[in-house]
Short mmCIF file of C-alpha atoms and ligand atoms in Angstrom, two decimals:
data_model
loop_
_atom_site.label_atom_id
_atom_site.label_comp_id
_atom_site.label_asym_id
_atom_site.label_seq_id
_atom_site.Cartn_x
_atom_site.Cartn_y
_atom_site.Cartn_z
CA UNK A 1203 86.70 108.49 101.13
CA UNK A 1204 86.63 105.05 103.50
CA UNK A 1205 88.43 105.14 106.35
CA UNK A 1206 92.06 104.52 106.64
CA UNK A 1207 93.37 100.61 105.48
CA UNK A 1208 95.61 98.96 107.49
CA UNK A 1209 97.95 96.12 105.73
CA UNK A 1210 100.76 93.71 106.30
CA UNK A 1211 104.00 93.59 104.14
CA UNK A 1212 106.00 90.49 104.04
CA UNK A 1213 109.05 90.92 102.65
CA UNK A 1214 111.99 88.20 102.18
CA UNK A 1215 113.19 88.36 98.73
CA UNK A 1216 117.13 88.50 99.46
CA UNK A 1217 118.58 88.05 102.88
CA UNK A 1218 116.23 90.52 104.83
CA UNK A 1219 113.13 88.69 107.00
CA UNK A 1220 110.52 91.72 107.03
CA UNK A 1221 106.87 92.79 107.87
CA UNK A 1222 105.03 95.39 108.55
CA UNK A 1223 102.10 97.08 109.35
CA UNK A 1224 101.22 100.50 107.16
CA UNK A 1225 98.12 102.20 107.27
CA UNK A 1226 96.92 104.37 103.85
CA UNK A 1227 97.40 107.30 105.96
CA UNK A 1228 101.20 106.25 105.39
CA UNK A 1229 101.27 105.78 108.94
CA UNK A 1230 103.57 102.86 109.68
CA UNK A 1231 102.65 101.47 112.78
CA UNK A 1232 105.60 98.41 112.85
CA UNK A 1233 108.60 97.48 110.58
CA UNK A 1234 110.39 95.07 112.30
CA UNK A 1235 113.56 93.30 109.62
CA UNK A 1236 115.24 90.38 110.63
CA UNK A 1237 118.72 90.44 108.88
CA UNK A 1238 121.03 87.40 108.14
CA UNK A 1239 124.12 89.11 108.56
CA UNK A 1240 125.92 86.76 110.97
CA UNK A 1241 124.29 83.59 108.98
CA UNK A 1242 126.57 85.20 105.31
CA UNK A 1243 129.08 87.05 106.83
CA UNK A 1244 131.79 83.92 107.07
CA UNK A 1245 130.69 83.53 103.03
CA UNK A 1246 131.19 87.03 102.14
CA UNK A 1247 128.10 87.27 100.24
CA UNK A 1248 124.79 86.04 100.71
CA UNK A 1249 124.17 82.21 100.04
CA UNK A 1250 120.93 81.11 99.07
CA UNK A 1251 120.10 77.96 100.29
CA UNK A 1252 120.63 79.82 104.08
CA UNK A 1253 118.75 82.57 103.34
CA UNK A 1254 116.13 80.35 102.00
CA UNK A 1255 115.93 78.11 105.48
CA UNK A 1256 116.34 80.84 107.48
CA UNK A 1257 113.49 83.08 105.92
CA UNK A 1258 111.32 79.50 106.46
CA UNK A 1259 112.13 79.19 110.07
CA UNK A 1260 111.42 82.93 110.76
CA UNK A 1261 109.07 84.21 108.97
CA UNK A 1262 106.16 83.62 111.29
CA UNK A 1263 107.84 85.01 114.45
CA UNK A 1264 108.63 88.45 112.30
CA UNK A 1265 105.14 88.74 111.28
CA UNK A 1266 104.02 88.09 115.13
CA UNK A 1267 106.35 90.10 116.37
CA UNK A 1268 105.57 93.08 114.09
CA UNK A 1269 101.37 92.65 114.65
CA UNK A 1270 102.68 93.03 118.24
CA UNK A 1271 104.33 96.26 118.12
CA UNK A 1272 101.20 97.74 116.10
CA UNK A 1273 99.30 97.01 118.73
CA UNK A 1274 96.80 94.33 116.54
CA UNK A 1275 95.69 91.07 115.14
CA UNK A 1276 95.27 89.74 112.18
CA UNK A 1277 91.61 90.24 112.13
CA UNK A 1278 92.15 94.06 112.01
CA UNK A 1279 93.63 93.91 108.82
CA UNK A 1280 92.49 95.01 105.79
CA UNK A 1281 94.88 93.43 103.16
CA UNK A 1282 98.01 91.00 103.04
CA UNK A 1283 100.79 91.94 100.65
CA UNK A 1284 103.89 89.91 99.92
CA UNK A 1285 106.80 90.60 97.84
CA UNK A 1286 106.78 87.88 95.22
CA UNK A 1287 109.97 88.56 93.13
CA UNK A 1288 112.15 89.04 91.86
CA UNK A 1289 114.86 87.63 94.38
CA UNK A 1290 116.59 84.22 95.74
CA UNK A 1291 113.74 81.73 94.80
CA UNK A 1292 113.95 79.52 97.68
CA UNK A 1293 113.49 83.28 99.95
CA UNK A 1294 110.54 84.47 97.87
CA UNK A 1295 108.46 81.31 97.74
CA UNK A 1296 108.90 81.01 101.18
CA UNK A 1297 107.29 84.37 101.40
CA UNK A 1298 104.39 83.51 99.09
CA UNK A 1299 103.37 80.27 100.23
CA UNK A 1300 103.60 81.62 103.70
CA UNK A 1301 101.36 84.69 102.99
CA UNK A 1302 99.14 82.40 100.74
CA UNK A 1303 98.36 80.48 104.15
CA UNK A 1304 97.91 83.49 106.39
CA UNK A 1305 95.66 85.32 103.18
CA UNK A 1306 93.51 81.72 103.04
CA UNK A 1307 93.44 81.57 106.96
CA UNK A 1308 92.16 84.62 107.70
CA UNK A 1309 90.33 85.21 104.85
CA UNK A 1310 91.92 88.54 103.77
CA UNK A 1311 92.97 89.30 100.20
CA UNK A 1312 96.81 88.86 98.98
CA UNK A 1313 98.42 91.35 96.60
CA UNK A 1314 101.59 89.67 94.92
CA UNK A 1315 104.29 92.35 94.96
CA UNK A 1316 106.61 93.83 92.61
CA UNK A 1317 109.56 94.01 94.84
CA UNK A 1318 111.62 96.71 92.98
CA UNK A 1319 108.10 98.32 92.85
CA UNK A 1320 108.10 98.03 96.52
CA UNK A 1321 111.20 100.49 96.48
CA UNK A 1322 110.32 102.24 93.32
CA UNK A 1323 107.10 103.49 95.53
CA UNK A 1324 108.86 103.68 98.69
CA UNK A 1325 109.41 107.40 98.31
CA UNK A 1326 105.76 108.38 98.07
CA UNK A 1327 105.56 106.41 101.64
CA UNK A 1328 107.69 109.04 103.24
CA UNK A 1329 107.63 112.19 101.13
CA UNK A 1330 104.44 113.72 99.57
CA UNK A 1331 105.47 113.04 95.70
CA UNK A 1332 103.70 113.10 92.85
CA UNK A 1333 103.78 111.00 89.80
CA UNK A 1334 105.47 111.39 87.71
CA UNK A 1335 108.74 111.74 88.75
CA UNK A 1336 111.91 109.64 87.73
CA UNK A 1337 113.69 107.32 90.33
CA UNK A 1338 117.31 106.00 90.35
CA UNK A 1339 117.07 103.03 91.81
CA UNK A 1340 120.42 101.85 93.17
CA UNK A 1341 120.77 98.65 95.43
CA UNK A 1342 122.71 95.35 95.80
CA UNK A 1343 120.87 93.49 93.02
CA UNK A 1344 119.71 96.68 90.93
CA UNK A 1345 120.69 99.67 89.44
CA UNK A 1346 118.08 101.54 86.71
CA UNK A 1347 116.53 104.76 86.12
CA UNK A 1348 113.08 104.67 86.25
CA UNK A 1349 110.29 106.63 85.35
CA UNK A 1350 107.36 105.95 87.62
CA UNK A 1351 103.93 107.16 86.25
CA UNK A 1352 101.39 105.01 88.50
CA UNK A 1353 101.42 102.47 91.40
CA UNK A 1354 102.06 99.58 88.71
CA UNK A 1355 103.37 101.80 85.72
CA UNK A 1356 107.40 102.04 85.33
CA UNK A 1357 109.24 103.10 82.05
CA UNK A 1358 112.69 101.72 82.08
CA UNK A 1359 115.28 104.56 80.67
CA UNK A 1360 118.39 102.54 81.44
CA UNK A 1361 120.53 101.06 84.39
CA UNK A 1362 123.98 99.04 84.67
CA UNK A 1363 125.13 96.31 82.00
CA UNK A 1364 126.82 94.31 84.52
CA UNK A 1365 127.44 94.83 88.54
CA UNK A 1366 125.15 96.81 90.41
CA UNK A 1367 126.34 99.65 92.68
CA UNK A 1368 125.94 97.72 96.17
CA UNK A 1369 127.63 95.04 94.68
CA UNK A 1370 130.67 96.77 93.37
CA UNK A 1371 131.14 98.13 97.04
CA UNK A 1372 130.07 94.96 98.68
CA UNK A 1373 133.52 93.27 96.62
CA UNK A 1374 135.56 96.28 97.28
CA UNK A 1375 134.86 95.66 100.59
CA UNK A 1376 135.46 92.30 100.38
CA UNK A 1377 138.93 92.84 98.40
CA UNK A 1378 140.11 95.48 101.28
CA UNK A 1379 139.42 92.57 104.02
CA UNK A 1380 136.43 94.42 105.35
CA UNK A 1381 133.02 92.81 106.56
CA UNK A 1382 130.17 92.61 104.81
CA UNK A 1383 127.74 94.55 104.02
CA UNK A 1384 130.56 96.52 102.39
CA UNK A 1385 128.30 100.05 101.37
CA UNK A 1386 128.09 101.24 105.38
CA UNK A 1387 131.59 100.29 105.81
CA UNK A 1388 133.35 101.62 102.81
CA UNK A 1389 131.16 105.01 103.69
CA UNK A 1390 132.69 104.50 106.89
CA UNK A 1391 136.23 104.36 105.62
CA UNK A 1392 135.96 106.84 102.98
CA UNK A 1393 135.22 109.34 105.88
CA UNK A 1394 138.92 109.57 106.66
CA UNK A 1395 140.65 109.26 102.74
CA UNK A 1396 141.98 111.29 100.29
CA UNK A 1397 140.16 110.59 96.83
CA UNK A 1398 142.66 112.32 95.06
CA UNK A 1399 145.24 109.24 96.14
CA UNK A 1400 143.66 107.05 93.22
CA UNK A 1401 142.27 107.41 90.07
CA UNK A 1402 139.70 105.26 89.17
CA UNK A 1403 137.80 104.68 86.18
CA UNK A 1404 134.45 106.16 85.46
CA UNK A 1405 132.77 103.74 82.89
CA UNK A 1406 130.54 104.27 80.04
CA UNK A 1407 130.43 108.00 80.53
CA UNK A 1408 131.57 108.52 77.17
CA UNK A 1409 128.30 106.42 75.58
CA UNK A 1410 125.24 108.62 75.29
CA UNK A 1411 121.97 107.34 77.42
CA UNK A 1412 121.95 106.28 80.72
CA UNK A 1413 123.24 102.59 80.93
CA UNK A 1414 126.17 101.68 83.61
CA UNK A 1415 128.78 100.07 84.31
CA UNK A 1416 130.79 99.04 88.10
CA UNK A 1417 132.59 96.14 87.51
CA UNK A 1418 135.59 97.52 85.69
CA UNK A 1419 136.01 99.80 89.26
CA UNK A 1420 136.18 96.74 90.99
CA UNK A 1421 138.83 95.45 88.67
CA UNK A 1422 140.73 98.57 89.36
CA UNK A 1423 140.62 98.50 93.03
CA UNK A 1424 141.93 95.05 93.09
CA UNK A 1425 144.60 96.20 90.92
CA UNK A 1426 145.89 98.90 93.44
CA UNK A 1427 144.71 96.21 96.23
CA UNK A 1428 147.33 93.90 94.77
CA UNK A 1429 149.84 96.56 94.21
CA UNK A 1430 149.93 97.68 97.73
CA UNK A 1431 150.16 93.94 98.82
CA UNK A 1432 153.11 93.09 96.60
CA UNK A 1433 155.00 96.56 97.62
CA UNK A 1434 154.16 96.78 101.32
CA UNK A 1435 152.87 93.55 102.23
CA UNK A 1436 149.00 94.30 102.59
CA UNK A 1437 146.99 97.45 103.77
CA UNK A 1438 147.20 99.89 106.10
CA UNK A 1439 144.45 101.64 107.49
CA UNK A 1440 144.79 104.84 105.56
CA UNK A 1441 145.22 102.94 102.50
CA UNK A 1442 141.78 101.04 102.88
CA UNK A 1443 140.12 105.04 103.41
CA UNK A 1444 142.16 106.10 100.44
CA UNK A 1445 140.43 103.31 98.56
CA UNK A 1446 137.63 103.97 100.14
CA UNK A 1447 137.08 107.40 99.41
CA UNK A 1448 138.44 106.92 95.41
CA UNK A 1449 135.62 104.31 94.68
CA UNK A 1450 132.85 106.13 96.44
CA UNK A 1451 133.56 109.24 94.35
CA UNK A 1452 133.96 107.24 91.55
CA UNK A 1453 130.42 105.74 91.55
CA UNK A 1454 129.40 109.27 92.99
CA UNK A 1455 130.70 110.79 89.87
CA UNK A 1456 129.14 108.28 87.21
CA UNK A 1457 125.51 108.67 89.08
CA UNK A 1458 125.42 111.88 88.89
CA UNK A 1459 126.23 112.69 85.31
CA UNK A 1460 123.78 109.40 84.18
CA UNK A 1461 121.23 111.23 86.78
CA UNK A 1462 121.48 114.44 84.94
CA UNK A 1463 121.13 113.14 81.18
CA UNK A 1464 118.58 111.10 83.11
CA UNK A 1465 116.71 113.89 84.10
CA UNK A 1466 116.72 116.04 80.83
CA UNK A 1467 115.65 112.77 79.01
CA UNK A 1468 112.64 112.50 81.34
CA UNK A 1469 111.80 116.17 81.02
CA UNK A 1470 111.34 116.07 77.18
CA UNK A 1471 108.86 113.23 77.50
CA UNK A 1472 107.25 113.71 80.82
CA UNK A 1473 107.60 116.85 82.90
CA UNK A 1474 108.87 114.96 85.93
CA UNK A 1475 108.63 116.65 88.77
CA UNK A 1476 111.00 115.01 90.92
CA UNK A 1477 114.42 113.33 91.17
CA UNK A 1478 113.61 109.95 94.39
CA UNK A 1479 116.63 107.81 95.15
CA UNK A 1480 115.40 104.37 96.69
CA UNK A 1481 117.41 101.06 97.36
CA UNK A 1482 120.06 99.72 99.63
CA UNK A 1483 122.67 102.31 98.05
CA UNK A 1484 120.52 105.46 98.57
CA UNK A 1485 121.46 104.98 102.48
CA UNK A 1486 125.31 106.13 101.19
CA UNK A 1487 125.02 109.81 102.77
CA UNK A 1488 127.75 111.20 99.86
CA UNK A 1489 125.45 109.91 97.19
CA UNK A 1490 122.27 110.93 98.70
CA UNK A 1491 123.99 114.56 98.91
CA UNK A 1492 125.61 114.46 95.15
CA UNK A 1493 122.02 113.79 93.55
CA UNK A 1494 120.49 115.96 95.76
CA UNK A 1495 122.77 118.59 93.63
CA UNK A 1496 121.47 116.82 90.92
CA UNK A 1497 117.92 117.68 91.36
CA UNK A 1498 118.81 121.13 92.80
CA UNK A 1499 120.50 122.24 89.54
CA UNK A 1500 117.69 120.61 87.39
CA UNK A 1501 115.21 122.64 89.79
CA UNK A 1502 113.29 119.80 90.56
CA UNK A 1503 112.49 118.65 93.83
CA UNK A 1504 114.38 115.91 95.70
CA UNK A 1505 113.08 112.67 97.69
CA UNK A 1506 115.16 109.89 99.07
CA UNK A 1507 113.35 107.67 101.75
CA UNK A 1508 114.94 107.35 105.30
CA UNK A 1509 117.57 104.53 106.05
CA UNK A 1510 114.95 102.17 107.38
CA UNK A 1511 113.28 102.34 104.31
CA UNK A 1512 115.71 102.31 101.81
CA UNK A 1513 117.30 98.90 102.81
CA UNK A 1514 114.70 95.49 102.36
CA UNK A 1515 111.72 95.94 103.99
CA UNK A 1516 108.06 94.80 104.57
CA UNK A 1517 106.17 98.56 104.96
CA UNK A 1518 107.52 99.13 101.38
CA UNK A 1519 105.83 96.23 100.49
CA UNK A 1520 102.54 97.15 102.03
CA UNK A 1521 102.39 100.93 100.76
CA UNK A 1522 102.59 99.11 97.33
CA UNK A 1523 99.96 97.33 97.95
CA UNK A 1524 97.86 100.56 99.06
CA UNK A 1525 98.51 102.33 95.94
CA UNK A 1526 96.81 99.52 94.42
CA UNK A 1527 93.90 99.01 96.84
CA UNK A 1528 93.63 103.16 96.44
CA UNK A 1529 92.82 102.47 92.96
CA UNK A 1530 90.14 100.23 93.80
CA UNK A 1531 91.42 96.94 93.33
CA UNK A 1532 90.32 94.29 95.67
CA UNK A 1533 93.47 91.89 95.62
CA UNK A 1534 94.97 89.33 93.19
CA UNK A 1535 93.80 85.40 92.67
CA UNK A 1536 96.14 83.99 94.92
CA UNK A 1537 96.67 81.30 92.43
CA UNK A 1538 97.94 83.66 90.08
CA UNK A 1539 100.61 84.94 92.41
CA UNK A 1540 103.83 82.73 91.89
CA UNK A 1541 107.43 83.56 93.35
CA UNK A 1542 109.36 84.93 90.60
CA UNK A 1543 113.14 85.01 90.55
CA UNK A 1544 113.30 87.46 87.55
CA UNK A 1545 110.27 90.23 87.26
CA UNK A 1546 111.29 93.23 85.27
CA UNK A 1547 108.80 96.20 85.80
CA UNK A 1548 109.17 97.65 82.46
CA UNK A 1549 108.12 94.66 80.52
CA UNK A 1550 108.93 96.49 77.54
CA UNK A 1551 112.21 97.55 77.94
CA UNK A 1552 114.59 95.12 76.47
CA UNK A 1553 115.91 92.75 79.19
CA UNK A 1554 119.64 94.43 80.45
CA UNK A 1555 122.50 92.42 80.67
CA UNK A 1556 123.67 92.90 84.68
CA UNK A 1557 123.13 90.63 87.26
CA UNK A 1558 123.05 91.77 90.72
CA UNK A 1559 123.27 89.12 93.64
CA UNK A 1560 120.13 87.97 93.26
CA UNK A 1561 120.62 86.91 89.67
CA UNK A 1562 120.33 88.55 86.72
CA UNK A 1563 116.64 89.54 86.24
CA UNK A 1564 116.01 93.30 85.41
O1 KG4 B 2782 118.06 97.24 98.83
P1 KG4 B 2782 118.96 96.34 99.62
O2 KG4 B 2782 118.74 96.23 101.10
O3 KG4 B 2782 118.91 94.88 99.07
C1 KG4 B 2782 118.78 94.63 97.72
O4 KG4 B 2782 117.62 94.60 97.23
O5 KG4 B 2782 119.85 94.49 97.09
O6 KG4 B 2782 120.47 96.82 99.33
C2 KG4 B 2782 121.58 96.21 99.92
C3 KG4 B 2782 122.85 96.84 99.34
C4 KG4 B 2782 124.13 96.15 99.79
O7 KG4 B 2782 124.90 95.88 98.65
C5 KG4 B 2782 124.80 97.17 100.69
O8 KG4 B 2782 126.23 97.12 100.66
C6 KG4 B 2782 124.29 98.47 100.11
O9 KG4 B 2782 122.95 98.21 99.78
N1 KG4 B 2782 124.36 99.56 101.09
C7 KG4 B 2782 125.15 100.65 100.94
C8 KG4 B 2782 125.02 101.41 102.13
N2 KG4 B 2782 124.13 100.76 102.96
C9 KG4 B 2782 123.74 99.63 102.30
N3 KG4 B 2782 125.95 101.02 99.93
C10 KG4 B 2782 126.64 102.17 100.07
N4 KG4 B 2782 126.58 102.94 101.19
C11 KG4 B 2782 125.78 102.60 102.22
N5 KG4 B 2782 125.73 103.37 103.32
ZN1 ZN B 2783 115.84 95.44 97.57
#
């Protein structure tokens, strides 16, 4: 055993500016994000050609900024990792050609990351899991059921045909006149409403497997949305937690019956030994809580990373790149590493039809 790695995580693959610093100890010593919220909020969604610029302009002063907090330089690192896809092209070459410069600077050597690896792994970072165990993987670009066998080996068992999860609630959101991000604020809502007010749909359950579906619950909710505008003249507050609550529990509800086919699927191939919940999504307390059910009635242990890891971020990016370097590998040709809007990690699985924000790519 060496002594304890240190590396840097760049991460700027949708509309988050991150870095870190993450020992192999898991010890995270900085993870400072940048968000573009105020930059996308007027749009409603995130626009790539801003994201793009504004990744460009700040991705040096996160990566200072987060070598300050650790307390060190560049020098003292061991390894530079940056997430090179999938995501908004114009954010994840900015990224790579960035890290490419600090890598050939400082002569350190640059992993190319996986990003959905980056939160497929991210639960090993904070909880003491084993592989293999099966991840749901629920974000604003993704949604898929995973099971993860090694630092760089992922079987696809399914995920959504169309919209994924933080999608359908960024709309909703959206549709209801509130701000965006829409997950934290429909949780928000849903606090105070009644679910039982309206019944939404709960797609696909009827088709054996595990693929999804959340845009026909977006449908729906702009159905009632423009049923409640035409009758009343637009929304009152207890309407929008109504709403609120009826669509969380609807996704709630189709997660956790996909989880638990999920799970007994996984169990006849590969005794998993572990349900982990990673993404944007898994920060939705209700949802954490319903799979953590899940796993309870499957008697298998549960992981889902805290908030600060669970959103975009650049320590997820360097723990991937520690699972590799634990395995002994000594970084990738940085020639070889190109930004890459579409990277599926099961490059076997046949490719799905949904397209999150980013663009279809899983
Ligand atoms: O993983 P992430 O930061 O970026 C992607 O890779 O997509 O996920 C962002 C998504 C957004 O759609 C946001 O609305 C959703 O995660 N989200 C939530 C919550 N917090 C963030 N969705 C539901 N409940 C939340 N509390
Ligand atoms: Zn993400």
């Amino acid at each position: 055993m060496g002594k304890s790695k240190l590396f840097l995580g760049i991460e700027s693959s949708c509309d988050e500016t991150a870095a870190a610093l993450v020992r192999s100890d898991k010890e995270i010593l900085s993870n400072v994000v940048f968000d573009q919220l105020d930059l996308h909020a007027a749009f409603g969604g995130v626009v790539p050609e801003i994201a793009a610029r504004a990744h460009a302009e700040r991705l040096d002063l996160v990566t200072a900024q987060a070598l300050q907090e650790a307390g060190c330089g560049l020098a003292d690192v061991d390894g530079i990792a940056v997430a090179a896809g999938p995501g908004l092209i114009g954010g994840v070459m900015s990224g790579v050609v960035f890290a490419k410069a600090l890598a050939a600077a400082s002569g350190k050597p640059l992993f190319g990351i996986n990003h959905l690896a980056g939160h497929a792994l991210s639960p090993r970072l904070s909880d003491d899991l084993a592989f293999p165990f099966l991840l749901l993987l629920v974000s604003g670009g993704h949604c898929q059921f995973l099971l993860v066998s090694g630092p760089t080996e992922f079987t696809r068992l399914g995920g959504t045909i169309d919209d994924a999860p933080g999608e359908a609630f960024d709309k909703s959101a959206r549709l209801m006149g509130l701000g965006y991000p829409g997950g934290p604020l429909i949780e928000q809502a849903a606090a105070q409403g009644n679910a039982e007010r309206f019944s939404f749909p709960r797609p696909l359950l009827d088709r054996e497997g595990y693929d999804m579906s959340f845009s026909g619950l977006k449908t729906a909710l702009r159905r009632e949305v423009d049923g409640l505008a035409a009758e009343q003249g637009g929304l009152y507050r207890q309407d929008i937690s109504d709403l609120s609550a009826a669509f969380q529990t609807a996704v709630a509800d189709v997660l956790r019956i996909k989880t638990a086919r999920a799970i007994s699927a996984a169990m006849n191939q590969n005794p998993v030994t572990a349900l982990a919940v990673a993404g944007g999504v898994a920060a939705n307390q209700t949802l954490r809580a319903v799979l953590e059910g899940v796993a309870q009635d499957a008697q298998i242990g549960f992981a889902a990373p805290p908030l600060s890891l669970c959103t975009d971020n650049g320590a997820m990016i360097a723990w991937s790149a520690l699972e590799r370097a634990a395995l002994g590998e000594g970084g990738d040709d940085p020639a070889s590493i190109v930004a890459r809007p579409r990277w599926p990690l099961d490059t076997n699985a046949t490719p799905l039809l949904g397209s999150g924000k980013k663009g279809s790519k899983a």
